[in-house]
Coordinates of N, CA, C and O in Angstrom, one line a residue:
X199 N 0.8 -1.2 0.0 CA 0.0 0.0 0.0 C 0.9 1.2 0.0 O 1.9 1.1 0.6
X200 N 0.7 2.3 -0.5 CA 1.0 3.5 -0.8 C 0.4 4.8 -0.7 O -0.8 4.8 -0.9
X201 N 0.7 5.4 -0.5 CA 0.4 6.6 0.3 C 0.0 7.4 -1.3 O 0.6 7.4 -2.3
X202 N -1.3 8.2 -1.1 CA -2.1 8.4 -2.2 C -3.2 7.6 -3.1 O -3.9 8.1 -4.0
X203 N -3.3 6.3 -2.8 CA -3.8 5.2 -3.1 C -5.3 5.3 -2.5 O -5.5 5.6 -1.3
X204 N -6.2 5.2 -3.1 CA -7.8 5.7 -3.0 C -8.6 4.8 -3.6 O -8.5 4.5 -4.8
X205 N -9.8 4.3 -2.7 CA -11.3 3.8 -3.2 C -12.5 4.5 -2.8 O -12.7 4.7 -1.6
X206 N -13.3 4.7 -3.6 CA -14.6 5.4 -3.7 C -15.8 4.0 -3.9 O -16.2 3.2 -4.7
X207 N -16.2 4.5 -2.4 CA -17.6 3.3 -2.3 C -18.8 3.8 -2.3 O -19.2 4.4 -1.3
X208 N -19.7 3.8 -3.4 CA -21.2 3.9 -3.5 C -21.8 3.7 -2.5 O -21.5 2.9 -1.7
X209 N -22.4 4.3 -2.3 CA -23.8 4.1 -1.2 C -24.9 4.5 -0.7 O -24.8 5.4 0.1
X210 N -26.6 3.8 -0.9 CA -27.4 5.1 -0.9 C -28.0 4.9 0.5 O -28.4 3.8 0.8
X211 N -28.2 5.9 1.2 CA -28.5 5.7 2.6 C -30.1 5.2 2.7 O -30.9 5.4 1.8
X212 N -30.4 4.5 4.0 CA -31.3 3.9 4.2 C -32.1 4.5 5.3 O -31.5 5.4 5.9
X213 N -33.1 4.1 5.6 CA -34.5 4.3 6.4 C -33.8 3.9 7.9 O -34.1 4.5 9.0
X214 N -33.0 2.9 7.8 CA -32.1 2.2 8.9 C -30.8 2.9 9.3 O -30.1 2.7 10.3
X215 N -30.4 3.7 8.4 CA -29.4 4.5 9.1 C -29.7 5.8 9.6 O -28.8 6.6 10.0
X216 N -30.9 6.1 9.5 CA -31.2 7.7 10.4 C -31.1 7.7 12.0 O -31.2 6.7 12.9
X217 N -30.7 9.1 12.2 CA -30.5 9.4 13.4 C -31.5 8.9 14.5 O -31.2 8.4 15.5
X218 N -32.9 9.2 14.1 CA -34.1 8.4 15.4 C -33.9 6.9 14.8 O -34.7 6.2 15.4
X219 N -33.5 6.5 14.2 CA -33.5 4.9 14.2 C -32.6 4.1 15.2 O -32.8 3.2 16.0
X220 N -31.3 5.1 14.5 CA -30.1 4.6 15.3 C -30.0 4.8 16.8 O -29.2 4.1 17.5
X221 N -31.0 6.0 17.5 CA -30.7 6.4 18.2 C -29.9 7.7 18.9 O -30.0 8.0 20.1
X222 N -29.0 8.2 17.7 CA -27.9 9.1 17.9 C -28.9 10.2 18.1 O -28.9 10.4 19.3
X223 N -29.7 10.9 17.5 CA -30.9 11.7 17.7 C -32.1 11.4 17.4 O -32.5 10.3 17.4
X224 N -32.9 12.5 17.2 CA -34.3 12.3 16.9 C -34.7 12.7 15.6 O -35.9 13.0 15.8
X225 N -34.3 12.8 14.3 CA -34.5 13.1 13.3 C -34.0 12.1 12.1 O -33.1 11.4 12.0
X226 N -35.2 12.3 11.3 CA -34.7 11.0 9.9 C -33.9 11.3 9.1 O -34.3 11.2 8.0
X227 N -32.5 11.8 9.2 CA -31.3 12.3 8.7 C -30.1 11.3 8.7 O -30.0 10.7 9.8
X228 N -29.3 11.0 7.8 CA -28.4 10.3 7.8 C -27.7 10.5 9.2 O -27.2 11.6 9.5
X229 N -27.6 9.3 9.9 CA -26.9 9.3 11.3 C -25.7 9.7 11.4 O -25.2 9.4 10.3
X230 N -24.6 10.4 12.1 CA -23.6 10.6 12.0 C -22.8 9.2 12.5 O -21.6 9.2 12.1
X231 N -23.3 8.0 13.4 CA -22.8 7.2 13.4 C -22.4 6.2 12.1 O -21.4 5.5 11.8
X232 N -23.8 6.6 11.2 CA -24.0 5.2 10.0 C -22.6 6.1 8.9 O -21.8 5.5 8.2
X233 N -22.5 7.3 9.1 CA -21.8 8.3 8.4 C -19.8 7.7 9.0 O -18.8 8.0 8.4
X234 N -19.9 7.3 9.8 CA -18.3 7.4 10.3 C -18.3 5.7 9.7 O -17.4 5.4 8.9
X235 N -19.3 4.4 10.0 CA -19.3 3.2 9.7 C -18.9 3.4 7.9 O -18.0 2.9 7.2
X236 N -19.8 4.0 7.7 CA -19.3 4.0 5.6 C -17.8 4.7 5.9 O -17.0 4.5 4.9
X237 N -17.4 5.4 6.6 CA -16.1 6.3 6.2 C -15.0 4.7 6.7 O -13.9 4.4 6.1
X238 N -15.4 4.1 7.5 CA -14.5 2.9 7.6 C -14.7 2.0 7.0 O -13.8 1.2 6.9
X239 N -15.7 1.9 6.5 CA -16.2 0.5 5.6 C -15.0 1.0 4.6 O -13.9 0.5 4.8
X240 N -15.1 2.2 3.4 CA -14.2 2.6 2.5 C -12.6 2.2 2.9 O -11.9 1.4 2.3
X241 N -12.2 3.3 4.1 CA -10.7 2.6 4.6 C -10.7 0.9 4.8 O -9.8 0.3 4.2
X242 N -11.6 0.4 5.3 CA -11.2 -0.9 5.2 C -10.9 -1.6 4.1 O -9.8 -2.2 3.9
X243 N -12.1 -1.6 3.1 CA -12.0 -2.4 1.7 C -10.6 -2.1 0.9 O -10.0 -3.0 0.3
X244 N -10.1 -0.5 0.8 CA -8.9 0.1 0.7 C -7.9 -1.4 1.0 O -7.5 -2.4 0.4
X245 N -7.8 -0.8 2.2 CA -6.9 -1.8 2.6 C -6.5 -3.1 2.6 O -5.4 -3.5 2.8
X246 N -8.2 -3.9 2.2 CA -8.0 -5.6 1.9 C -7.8 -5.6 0.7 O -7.0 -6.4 0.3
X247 N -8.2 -4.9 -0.2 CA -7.9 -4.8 -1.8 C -6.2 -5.2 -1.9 O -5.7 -5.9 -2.8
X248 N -5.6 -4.6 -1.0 CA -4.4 -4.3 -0.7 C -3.5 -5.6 -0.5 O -2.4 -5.6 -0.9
X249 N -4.3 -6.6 0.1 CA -4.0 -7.7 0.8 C -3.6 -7.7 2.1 O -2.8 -8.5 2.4
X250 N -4.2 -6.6 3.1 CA -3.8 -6.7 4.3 C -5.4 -6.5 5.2 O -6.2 -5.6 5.1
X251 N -5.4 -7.4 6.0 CA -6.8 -7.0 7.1 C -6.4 -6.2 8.4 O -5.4 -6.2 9.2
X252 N -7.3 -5.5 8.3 CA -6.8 -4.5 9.4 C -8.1 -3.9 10.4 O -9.3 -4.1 9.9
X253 N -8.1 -3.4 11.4 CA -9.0 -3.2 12.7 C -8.9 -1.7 12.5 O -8.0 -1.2 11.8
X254 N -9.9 -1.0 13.1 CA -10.0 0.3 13.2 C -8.9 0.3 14.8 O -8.5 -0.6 15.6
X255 N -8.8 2.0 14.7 CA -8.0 2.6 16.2 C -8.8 3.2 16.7 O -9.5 2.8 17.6
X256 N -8.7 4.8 15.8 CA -8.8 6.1 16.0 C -9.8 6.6 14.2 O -9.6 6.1 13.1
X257 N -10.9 7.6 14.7 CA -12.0 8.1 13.4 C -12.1 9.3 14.5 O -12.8 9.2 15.6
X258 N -11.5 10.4 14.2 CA -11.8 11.8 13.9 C -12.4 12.1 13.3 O -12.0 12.0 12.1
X259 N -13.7 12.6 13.4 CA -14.6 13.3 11.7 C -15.7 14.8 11.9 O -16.1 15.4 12.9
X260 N -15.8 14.9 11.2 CA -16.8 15.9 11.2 C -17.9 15.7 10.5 O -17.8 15.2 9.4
X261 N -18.9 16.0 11.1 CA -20.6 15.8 9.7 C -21.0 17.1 9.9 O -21.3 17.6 11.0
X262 N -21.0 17.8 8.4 CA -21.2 19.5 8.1 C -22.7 19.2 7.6 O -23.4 20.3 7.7
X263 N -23.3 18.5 7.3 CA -24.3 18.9 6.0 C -25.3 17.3 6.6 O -24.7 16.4 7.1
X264 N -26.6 17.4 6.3 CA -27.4 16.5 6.7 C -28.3 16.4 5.3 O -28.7 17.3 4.5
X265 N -28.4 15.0 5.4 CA -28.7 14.0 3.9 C -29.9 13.9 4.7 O -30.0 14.2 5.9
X266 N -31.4 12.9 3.3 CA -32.1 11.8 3.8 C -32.3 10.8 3.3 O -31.6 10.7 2.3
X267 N -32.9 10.0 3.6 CA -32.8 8.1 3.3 C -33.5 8.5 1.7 O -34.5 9.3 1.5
X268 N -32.3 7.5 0.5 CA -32.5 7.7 -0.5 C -31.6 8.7 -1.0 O -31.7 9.2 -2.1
X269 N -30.4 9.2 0.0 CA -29.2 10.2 -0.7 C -28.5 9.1 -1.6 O -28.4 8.0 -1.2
X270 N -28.0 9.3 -2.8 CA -26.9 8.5 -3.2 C -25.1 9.3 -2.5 O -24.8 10.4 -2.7
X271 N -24.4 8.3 -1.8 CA -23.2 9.2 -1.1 C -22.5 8.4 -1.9 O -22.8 7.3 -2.5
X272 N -21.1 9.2 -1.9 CA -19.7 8.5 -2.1 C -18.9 8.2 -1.2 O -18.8 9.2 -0.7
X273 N -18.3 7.3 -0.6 CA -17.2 8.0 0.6 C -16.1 7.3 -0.2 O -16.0 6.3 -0.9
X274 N -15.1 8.2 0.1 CA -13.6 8.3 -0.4 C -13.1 8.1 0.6 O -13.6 8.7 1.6
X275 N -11.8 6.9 0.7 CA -11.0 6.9 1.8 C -9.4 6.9 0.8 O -9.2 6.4 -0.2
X276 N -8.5 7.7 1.7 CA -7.1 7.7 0.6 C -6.0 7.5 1.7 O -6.1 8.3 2.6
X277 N -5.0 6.6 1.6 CA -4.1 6.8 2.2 C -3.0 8.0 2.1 O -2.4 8.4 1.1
X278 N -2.8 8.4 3.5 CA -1.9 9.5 4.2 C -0.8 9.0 4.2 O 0.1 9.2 3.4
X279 N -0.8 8.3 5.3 CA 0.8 7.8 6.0 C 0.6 6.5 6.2 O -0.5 6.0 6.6
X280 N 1.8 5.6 6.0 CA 2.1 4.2 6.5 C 3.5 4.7 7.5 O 4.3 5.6 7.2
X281 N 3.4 3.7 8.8 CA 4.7 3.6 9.6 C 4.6 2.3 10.2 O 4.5 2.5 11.4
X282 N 4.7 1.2 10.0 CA 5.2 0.4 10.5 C 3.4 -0.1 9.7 O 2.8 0.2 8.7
X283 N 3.2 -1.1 11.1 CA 1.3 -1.4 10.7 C 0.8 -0.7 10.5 O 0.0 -1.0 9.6
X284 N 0.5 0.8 11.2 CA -0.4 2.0 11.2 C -0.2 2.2 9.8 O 0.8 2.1 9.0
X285 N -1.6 2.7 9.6 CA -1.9 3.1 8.2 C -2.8 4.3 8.7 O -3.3 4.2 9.7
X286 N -2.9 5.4 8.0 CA -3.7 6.6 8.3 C -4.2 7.2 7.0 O -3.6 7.5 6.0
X287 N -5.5 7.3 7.2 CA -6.4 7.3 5.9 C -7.2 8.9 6.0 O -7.8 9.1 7.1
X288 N -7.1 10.1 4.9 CA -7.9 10.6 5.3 C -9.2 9.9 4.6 O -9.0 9.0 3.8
X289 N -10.4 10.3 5.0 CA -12.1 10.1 4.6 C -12.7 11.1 4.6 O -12.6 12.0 5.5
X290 N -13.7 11.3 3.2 CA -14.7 12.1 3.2 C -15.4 11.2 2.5 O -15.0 10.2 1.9
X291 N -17.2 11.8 2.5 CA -18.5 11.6 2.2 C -18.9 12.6 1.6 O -18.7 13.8 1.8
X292 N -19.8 12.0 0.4 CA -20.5 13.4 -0.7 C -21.4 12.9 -0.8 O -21.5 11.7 -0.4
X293 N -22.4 13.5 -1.4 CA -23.7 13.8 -1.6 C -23.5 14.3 -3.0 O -22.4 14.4 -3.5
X294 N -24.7 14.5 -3.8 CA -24.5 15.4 -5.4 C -24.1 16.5 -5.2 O -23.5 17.1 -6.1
X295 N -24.4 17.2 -3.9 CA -24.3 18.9 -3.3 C -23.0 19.0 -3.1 O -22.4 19.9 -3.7
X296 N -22.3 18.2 -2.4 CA -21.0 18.3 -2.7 C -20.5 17.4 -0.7 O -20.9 16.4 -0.2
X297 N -20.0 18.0 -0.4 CA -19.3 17.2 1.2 C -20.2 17.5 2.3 O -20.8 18.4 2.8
X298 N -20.1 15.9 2.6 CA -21.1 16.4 4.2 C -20.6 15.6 5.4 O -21.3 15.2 6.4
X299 N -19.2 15.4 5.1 CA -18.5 14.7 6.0 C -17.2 14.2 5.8 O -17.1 13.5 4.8
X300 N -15.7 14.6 6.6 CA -14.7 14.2 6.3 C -13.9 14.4 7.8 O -14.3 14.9 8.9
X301 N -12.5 13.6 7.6 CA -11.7 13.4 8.9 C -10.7 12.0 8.4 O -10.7 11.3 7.4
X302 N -9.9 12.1 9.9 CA -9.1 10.8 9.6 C -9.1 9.8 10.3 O -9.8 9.7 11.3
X303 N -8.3 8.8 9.9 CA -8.9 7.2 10.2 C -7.8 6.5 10.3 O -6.9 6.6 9.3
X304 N -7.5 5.8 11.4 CA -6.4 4.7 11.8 C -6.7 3.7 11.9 O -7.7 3.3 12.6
X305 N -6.0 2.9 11.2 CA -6.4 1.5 11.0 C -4.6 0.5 11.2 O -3.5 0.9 10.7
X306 N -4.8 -0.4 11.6 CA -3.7 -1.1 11.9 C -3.9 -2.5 11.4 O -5.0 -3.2 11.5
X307 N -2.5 -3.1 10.8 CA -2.4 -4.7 10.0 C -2.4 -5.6 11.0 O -1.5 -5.6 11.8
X308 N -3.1 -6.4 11.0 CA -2.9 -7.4 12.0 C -2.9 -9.0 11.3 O -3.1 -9.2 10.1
X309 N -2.7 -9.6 12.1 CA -3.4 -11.5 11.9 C -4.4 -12.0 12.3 O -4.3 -12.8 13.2
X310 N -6.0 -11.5 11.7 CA -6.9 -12.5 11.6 C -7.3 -13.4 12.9 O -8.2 -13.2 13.6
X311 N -6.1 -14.7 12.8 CA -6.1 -15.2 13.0 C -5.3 -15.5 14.9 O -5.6 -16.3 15.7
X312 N -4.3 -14.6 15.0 CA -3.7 -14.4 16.4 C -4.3 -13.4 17.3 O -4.2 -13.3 18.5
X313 N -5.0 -12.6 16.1 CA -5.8 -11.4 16.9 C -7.2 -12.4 17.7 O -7.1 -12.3 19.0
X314 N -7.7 -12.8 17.5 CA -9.0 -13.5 17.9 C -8.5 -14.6 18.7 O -9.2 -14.9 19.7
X315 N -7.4 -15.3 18.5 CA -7.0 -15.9 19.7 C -6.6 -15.5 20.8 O -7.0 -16.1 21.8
X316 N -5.8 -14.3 20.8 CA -5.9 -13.2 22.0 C -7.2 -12.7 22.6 O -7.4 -12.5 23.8
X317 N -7.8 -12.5 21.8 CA -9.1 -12.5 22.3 C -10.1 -13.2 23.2 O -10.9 -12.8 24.0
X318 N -9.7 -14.6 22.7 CA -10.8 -15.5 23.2 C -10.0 -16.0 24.3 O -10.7 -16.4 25.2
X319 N -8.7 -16.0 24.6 CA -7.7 -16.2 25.5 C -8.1 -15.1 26.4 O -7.6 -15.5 27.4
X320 N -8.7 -13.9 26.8 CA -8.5 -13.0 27.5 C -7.2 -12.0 27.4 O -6.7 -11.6 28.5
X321 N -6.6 -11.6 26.4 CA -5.5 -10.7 26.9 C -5.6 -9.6 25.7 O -4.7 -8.7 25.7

């Protein structure tokens, strides 16, 4: 992976991601939670395309602009920085109007497979 390297994921928001659904508020507006879940969905896929699986850290964001179910969004996730496993992605979200949400995103390479053994091990 490389730093400038970008995927743009379709996506049109649902009845199930609004804010009184989700709970985050009381209005039928694209949730800011369902809004940060697509900004990592994008960093993630990014990254397996890549051939590496990786866990979220850290999602800094902002939501400027409020959509409703039936928005068609984009979200763009692009690699910033690699240093070791850390990978650091900026993310934004569009709408046809133009941005209604952007920030950055840490995600780290792991093993699948030792990560969840740690897990189920307790540690």
């Amino acid at each position: 992976m490389e730093t400038g390297n970008k995927y743009i994921l379709e996506h049109t928001v649902t009845p199930g991601e609004t804010a009184d659904n989700i709970g985050s508020g009381g209005l039928p507006v694209f949730a800011t939670p369902a809004m940060a879940a697509l900004m990592e969905k994008a960093a993630y896929t990014l990254a397996r395309e890549h051939g590496e699986e990786t866990v979220g850290t850290r999602l800094e964001i902002s939501h400027s602009r409020a959509c409703l179910p039936g928005t068609a969004l984009s979200a763009e996730a692009e690699i910033t920085e690699t240093e070791g496993r850390k990978i650091l992605f900026r993310v934004k979200v569009y709408d046809n109007e133009g941005l209604i949400g952007e920030g950055l995103h840490e995600r780290f390479v792991i093993d699948p497979e030792k990560f969840m053994s740690r897990l189920e091990q307790g540690r």
